[in-house]
mmCIF file of C-alpha atoms and ligand atoms in Angstrom:
data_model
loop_
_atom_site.group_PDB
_atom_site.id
_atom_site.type_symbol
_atom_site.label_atom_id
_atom_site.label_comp_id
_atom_site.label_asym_id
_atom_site.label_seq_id
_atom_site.Cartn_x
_atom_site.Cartn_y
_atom_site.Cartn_z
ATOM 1 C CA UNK Y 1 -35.887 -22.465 -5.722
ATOM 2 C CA UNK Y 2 -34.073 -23.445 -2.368
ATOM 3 C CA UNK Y 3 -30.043 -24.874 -2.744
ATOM 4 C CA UNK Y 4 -28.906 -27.322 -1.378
ATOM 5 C CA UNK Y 5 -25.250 -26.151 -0.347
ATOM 6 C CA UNK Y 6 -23.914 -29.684 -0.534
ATOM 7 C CA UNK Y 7 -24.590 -30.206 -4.002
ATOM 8 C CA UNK Y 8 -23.201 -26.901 -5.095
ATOM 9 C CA UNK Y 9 -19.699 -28.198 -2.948
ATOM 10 C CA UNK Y 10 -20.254 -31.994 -5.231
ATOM 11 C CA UNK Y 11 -20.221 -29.847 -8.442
ATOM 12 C CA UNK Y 12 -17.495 -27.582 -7.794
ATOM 13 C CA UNK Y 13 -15.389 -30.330 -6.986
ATOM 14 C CA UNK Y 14 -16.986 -32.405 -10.233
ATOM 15 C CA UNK Y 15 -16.658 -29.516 -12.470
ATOM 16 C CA UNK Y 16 -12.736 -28.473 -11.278
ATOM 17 C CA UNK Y 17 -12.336 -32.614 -12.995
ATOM 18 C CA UNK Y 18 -14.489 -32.274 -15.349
ATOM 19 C CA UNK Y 19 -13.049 -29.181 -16.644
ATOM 20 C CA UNK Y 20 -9.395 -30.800 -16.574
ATOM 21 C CA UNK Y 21 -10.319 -33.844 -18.824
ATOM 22 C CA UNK Y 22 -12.804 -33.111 -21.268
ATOM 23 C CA UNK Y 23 -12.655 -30.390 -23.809
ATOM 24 C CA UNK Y 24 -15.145 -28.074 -24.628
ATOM 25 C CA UNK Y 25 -16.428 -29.347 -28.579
ATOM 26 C CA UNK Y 26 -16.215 -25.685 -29.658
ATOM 27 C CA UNK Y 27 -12.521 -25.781 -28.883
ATOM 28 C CA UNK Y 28 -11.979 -29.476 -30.340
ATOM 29 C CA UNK Y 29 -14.091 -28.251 -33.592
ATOM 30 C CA UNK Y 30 -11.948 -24.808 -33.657
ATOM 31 C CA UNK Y 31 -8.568 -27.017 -33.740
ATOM 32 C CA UNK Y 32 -9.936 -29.407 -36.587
ATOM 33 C CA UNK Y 33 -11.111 -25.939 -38.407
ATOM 34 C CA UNK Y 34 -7.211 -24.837 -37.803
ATOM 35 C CA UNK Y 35 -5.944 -27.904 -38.953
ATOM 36 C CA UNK Y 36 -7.871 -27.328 -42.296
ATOM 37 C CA UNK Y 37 -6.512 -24.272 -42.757
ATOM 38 C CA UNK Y 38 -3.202 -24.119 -41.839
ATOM 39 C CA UNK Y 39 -0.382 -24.475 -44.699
ATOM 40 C CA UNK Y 40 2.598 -25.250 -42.992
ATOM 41 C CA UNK Y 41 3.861 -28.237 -42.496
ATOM 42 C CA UNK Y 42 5.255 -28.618 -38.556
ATOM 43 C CA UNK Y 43 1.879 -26.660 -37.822
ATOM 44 C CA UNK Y 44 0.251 -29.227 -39.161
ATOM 45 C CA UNK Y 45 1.549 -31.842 -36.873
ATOM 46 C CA UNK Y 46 1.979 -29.723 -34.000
ATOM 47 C CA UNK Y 47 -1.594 -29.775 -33.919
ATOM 48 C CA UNK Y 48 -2.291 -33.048 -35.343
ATOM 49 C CA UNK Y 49 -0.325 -33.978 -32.039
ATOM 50 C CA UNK Y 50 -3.047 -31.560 -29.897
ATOM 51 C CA UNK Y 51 -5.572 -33.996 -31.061
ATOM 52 C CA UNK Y 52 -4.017 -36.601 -30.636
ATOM 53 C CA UNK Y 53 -3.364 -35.351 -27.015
ATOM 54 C CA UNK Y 54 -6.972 -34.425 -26.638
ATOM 55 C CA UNK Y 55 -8.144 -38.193 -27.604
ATOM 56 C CA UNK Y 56 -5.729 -39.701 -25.400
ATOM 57 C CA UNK Y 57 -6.893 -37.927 -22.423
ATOM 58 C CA UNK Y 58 -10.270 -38.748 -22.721
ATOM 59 C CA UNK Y 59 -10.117 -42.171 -23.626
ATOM 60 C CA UNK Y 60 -7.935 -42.955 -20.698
ATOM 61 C CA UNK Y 61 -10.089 -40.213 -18.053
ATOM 62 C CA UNK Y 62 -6.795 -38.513 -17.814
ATOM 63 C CA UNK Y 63 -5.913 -34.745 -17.673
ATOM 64 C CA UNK Y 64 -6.041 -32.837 -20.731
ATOM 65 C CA UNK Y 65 -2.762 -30.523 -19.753
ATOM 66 C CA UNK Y 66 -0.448 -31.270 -16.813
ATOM 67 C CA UNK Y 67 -1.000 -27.866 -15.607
ATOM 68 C CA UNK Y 68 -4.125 -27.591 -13.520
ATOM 69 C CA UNK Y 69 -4.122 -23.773 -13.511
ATOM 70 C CA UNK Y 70 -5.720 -21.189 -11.054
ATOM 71 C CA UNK Y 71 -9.540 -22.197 -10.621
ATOM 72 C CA UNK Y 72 -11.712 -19.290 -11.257
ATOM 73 C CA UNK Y 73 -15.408 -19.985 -10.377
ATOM 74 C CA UNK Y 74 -18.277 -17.622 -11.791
ATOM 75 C CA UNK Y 75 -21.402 -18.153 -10.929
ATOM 76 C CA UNK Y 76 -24.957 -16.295 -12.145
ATOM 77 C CA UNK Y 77 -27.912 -16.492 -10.174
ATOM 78 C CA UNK Y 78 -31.616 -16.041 -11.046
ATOM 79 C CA UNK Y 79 -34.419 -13.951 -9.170
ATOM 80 C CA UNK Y 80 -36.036 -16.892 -7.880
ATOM 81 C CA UNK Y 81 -32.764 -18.508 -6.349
ATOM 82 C CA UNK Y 82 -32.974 -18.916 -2.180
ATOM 83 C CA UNK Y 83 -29.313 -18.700 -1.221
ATOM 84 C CA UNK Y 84 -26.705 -17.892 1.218
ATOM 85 C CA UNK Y 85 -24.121 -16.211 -0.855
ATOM 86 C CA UNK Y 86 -21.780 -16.688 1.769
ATOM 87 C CA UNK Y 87 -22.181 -19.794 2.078
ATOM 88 C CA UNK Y 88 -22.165 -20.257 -1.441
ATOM 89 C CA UNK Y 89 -18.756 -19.261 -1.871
ATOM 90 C CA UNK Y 90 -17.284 -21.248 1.309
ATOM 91 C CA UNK Y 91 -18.959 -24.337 -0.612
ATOM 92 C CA UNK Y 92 -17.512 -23.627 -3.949
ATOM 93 C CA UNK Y 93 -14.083 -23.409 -2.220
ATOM 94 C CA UNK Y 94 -14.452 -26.541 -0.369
ATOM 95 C CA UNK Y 95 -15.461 -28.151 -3.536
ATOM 96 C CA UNK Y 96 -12.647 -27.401 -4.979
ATOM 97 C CA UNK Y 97 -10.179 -28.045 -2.269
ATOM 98 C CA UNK Y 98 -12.014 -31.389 -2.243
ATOM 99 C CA UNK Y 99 -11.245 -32.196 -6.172
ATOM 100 C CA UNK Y 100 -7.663 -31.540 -5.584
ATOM 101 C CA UNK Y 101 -7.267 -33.777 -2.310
ATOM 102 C CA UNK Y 102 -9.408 -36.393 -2.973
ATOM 103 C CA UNK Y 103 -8.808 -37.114 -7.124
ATOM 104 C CA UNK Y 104 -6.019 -35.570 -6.376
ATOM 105 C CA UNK Y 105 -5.010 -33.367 -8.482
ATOM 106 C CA UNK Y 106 -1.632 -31.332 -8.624
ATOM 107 C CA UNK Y 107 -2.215 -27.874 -6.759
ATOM 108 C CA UNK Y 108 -0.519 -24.785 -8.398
ATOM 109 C CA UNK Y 109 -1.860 -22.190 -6.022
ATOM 110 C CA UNK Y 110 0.678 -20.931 -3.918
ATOM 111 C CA UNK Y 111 0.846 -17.988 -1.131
ATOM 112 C CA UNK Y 112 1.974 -15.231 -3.399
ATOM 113 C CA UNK Y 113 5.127 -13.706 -1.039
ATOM 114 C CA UNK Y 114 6.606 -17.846 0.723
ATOM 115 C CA UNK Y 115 5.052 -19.892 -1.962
ATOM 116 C CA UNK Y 116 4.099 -22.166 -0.053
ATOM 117 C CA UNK Y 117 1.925 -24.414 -0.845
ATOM 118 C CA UNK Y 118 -0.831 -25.918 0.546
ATOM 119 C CA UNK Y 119 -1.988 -28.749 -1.757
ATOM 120 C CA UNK Y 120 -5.603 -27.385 -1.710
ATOM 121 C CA UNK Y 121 -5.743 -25.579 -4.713
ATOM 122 C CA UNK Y 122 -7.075 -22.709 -2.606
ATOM 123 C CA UNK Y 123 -5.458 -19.637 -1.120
ATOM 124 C CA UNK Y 124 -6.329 -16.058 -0.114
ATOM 125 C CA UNK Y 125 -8.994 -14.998 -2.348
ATOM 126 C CA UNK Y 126 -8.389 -18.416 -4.945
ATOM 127 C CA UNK Y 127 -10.374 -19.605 -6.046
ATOM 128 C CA UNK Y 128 -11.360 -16.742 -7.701
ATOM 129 C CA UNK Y 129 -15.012 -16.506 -7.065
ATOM 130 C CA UNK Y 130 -17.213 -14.251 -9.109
ATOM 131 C CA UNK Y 131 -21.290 -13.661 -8.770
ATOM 132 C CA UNK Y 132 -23.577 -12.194 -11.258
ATOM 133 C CA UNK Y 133 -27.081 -12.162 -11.975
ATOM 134 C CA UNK Y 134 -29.368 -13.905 -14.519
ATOM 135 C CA UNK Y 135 -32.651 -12.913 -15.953
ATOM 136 C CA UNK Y 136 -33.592 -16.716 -15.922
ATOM 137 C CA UNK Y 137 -35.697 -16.563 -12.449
ATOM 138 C CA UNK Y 138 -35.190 -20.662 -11.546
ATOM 139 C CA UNK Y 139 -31.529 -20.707 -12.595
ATOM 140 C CA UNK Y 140 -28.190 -20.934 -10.620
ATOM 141 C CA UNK Y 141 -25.310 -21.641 -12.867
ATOM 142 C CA UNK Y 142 -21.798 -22.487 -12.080
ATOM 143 C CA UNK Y 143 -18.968 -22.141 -14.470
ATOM 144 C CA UNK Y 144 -15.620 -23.336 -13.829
ATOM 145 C CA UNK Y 145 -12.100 -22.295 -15.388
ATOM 146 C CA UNK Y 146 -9.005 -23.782 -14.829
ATOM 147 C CA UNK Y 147 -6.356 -20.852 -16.305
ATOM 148 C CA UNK Y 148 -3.171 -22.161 -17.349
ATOM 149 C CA UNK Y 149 -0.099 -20.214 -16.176
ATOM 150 C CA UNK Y 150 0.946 -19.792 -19.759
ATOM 151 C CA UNK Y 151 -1.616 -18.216 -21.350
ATOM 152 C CA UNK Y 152 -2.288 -16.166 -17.695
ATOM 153 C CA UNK Y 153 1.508 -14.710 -17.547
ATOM 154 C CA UNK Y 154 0.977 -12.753 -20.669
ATOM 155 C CA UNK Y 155 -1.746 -10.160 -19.283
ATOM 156 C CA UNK Y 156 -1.574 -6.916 -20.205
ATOM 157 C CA UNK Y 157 -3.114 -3.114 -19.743
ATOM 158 C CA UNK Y 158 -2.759 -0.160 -21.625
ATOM 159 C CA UNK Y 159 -4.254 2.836 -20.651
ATOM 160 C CA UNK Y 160 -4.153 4.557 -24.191
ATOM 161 C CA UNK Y 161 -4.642 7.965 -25.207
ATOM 162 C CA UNK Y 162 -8.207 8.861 -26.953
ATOM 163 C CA UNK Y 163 -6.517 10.591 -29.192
ATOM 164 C CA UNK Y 164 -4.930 7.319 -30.804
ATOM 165 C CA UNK Y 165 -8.387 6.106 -30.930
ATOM 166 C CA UNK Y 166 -9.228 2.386 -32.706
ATOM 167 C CA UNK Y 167 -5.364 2.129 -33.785
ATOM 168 C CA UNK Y 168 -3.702 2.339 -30.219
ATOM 169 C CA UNK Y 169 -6.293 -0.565 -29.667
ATOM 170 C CA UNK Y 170 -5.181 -2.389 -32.853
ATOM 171 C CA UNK Y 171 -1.806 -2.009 -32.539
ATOM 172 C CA UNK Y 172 -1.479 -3.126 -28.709
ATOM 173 C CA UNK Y 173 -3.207 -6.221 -29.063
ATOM 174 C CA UNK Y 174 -0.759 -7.409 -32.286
ATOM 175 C CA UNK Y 175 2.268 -6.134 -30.030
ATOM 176 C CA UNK Y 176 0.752 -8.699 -26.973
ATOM 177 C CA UNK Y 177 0.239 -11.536 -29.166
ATOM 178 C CA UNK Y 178 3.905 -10.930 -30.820
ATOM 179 C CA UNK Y 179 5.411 -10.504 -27.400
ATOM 180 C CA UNK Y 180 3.716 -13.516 -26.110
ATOM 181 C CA UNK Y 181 4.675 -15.661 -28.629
ATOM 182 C CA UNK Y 182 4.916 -19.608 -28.031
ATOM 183 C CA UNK Y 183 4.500 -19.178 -24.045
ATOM 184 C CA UNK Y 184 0.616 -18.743 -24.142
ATOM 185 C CA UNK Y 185 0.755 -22.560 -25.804
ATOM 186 C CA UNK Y 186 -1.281 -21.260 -29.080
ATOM 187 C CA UNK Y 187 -3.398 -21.393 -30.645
ATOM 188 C CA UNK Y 188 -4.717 -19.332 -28.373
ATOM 189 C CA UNK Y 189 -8.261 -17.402 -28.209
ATOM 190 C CA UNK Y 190 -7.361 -13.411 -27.954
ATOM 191 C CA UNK Y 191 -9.626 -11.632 -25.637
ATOM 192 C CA UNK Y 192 -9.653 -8.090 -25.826
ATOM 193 C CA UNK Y 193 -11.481 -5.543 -23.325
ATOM 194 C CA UNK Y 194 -11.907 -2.119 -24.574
ATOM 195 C CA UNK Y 195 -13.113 0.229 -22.280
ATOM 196 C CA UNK Y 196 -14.527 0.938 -18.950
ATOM 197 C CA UNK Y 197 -11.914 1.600 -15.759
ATOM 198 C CA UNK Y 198 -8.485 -0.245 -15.490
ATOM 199 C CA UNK Y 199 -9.885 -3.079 -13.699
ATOM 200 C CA UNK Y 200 -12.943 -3.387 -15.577
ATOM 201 C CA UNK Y 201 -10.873 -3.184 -18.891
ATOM 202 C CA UNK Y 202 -8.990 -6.490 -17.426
ATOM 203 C CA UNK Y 203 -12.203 -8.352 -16.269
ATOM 204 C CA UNK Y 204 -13.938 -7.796 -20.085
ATOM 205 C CA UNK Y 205 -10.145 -9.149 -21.654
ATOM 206 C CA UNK Y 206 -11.029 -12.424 -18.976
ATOM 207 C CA UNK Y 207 -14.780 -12.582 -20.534
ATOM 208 C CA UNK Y 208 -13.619 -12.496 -23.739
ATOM 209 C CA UNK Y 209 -10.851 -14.986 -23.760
ATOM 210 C CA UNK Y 210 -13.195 -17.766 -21.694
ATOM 211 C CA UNK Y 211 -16.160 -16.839 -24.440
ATOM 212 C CA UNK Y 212 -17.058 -19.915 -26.154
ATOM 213 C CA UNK Y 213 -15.900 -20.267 -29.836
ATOM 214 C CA UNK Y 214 -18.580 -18.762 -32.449
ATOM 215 C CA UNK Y 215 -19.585 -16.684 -29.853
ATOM 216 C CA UNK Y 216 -19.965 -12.428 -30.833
ATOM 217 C CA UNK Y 217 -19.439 -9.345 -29.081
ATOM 218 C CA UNK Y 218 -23.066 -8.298 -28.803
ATOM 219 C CA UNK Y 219 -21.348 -4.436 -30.091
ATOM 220 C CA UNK Y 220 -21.841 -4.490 -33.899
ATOM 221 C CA UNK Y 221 -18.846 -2.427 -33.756
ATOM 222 C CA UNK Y 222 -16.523 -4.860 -31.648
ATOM 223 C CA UNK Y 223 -18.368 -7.474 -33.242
ATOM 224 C CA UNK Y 224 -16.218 -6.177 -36.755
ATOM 225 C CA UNK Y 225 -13.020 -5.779 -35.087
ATOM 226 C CA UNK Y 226 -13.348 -8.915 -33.831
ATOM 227 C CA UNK Y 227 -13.117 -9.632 -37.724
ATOM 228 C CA UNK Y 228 -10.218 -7.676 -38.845
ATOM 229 C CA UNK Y 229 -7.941 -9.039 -35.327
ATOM 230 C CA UNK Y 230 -8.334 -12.045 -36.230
ATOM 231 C CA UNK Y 231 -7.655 -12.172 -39.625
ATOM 232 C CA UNK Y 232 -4.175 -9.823 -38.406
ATOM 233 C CA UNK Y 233 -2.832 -11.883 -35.912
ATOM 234 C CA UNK Y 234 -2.673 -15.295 -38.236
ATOM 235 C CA UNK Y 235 -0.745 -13.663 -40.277
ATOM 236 C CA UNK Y 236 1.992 -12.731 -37.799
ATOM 237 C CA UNK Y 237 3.343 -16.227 -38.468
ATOM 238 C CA UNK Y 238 3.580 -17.539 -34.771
ATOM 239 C CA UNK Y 239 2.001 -20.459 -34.892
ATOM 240 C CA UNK Y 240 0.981 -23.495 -32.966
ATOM 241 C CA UNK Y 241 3.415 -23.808 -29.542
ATOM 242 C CA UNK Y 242 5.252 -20.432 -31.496
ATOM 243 C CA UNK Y 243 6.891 -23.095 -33.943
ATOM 244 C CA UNK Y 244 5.505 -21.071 -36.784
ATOM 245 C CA UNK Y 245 2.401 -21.140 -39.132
ATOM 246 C CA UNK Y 246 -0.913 -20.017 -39.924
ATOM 247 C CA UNK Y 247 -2.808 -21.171 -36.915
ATOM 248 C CA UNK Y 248 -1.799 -18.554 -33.900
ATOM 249 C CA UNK Y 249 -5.499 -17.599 -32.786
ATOM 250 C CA UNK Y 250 -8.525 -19.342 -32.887
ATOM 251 C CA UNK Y 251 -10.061 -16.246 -32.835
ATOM 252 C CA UNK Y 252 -10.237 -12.382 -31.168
ATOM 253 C CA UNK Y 253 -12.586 -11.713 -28.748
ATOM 254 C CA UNK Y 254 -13.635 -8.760 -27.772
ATOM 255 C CA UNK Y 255 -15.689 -6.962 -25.337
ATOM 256 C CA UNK Y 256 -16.781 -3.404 -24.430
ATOM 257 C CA UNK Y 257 -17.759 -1.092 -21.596
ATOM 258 C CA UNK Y 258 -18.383 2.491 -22.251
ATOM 259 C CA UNK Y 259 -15.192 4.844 -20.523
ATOM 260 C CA UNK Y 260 -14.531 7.947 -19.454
ATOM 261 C CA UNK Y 261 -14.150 11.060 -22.349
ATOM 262 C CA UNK Y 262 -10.013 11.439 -21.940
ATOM 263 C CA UNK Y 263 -9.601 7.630 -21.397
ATOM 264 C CA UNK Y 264 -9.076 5.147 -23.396
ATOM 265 C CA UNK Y 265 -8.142 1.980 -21.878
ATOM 266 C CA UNK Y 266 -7.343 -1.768 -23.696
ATOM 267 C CA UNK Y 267 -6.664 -5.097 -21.714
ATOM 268 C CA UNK Y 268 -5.343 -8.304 -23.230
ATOM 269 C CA UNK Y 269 -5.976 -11.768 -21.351
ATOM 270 C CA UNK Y 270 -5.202 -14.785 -23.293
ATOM 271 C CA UNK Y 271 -6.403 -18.248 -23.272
ATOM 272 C CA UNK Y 272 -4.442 -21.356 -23.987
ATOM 273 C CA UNK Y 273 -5.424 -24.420 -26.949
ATOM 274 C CA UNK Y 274 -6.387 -26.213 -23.734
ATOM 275 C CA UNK Y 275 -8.980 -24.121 -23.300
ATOM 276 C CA UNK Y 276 -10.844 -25.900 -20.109
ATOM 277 C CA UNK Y 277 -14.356 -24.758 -19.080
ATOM 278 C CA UNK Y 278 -17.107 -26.899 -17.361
ATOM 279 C CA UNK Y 279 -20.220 -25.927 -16.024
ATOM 280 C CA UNK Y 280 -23.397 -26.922 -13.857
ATOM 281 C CA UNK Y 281 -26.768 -25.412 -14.241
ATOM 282 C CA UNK Y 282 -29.061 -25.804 -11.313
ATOM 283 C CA UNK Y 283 -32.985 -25.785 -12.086
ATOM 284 C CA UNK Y 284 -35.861 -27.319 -10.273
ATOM 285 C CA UNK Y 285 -35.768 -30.462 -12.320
ATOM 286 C CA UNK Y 286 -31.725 -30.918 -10.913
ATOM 287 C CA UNK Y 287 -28.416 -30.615 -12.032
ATOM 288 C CA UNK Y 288 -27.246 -30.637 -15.697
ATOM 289 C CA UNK Y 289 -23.629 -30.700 -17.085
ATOM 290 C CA UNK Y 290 -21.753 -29.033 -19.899
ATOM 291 C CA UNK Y 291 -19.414 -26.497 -21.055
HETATM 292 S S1 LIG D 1 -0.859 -22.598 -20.799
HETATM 293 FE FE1 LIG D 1 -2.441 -24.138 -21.216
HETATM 294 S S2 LIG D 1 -1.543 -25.699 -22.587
HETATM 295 FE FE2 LIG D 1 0.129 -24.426 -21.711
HETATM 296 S S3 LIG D 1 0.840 -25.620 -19.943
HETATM 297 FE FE3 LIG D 1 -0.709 -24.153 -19.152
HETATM 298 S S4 LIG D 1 -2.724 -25.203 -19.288
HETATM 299 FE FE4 LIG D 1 -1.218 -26.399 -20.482
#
């Protein structure tokens, strides 16, 4: 299957707008399931006003969050794909310098030493441009995230001892979420990488937060701590926007790489209640939306 480069540029500028205005339905359904659950009262219209916030922007085609984040742009391709990668990635940019001049769209990139800015929503190495491979031969897939600032700021790494084993793990996730408070804008989804080599460890806490709702870690064990963090960090009592309340996490993600015998390593990344993701799936038969 042969690309055509300007279509890939048309859909990374459609799916940086996309992405903006319409909410995945996992996310919508996981801030109804909230809203069923939570017991206190401001919660309850703090995120009664999230929906209502959520309606309003698609009903009027408008942005879901005034923050348009940093675009990060991964993209899998399958055995049978014919493609230039470099090309690839000079038309993802310029699709996504076109969604920000032409909708246009606020851009919060800036050069990281003048910040300055230069209204393209791109910069040295932004957007943040990541390949992998599918098993799916006829299959290139583009997934777009816009990360809020918010939820971004509160990053963290640990390199832990292995001697503290699961509990450094446990315990440094509940003292991010604590520290983080209202500024990630939760409900937020968790995402927790355990494992691998520093940087790794901070790429798997990026998969995990971005993970669709309902989704697993494939590791029966991660799968189970999953479990137990999430249940733990609802009851710190943060809440929705910090104001207090059940409702701090949709959910922990996790995921896992193996690591070296005297490391132990643990990376939070955290995702905001606007959690944006759009994506376009190229096949022989064309292009197909969704999330
Ligand atoms: S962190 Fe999320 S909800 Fe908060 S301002 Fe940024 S994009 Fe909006």
């Amino acid at each position: 299957m042969k690309i055509d480069l300007a279509a890939v540029e048309e859909s990374a500028r459609d799916l940086y707008i996309r992405a903006l205005k319409v909410l995945p339905p996992d996310i919508k359904d996981g801030i109804a399931d909230l809203v069923r659950h939570e017991t206190v009262p401001t919660a309850q219209r703090v995120l009664g006003a999230m929906m209502t916030n959520i309606s309003v922007a698609e009903d009027q085609n408008n942005l879901l969050c005034q923050d348009t984040g940093i675009p990060i742009y991964k993209v899998l391709i399958g055995s049978g794909v014919e493609v230039d990668g470099h090309a690839l990635k000079q038309a993802i940019r310029k699709g996504c310098e076109r969604a920000t001049r032409e909708h246009p769209l606020r851009s919060s990139v800036v050069h990281p030493l003048t910040r300055k800015n230069e209204h393209s929503s791109c910069g040295i190495e932004i957007p943040a441009i990541s390949i992998d491979f599918t098993d799916s031969p006829d299959v290139l897939r583009i997934m777009m995230i816009p990360k809020g600032s918010g939820s971004e700021n509160n990053s963290f790494l640990k390199m832990a001892i292995p001697a503290e084993g699961i509990d450094a793990i446990k315990k440094f996730t509940i003292d991010c979420v604590l520290a983080a408070g209202g500024k990630t804008c939760p409900p937020t989804i968790v995402g927790v990488g355990i494992g691998g080599t520093s940087e790794l460890c901070v790429a798997l806490a990026k998969r995990a937060s971005t993970r669709p709702l309902g989704t697993h870690c494939a590791d029966p064990d991660g799968a189970a701590l999953e479990q137990q963090l999430s249940a733990a960090v609802n009851q710190l009592g943060v809440g929705p926007q910090g104001l207090g309340g059940d409702s701090t996490a949709f959910a922990v993600h996790i995921e896992l790489a193996a690591t070296h015998i005297t490391m132990n390593p643990v990376a939070v990344n955290m995702q905001c209640h606007s959690a944006r993701r759009a994506s376009a799936t190229f096949t022989p038969a064309g292009v197909t939306y969704g999330f």
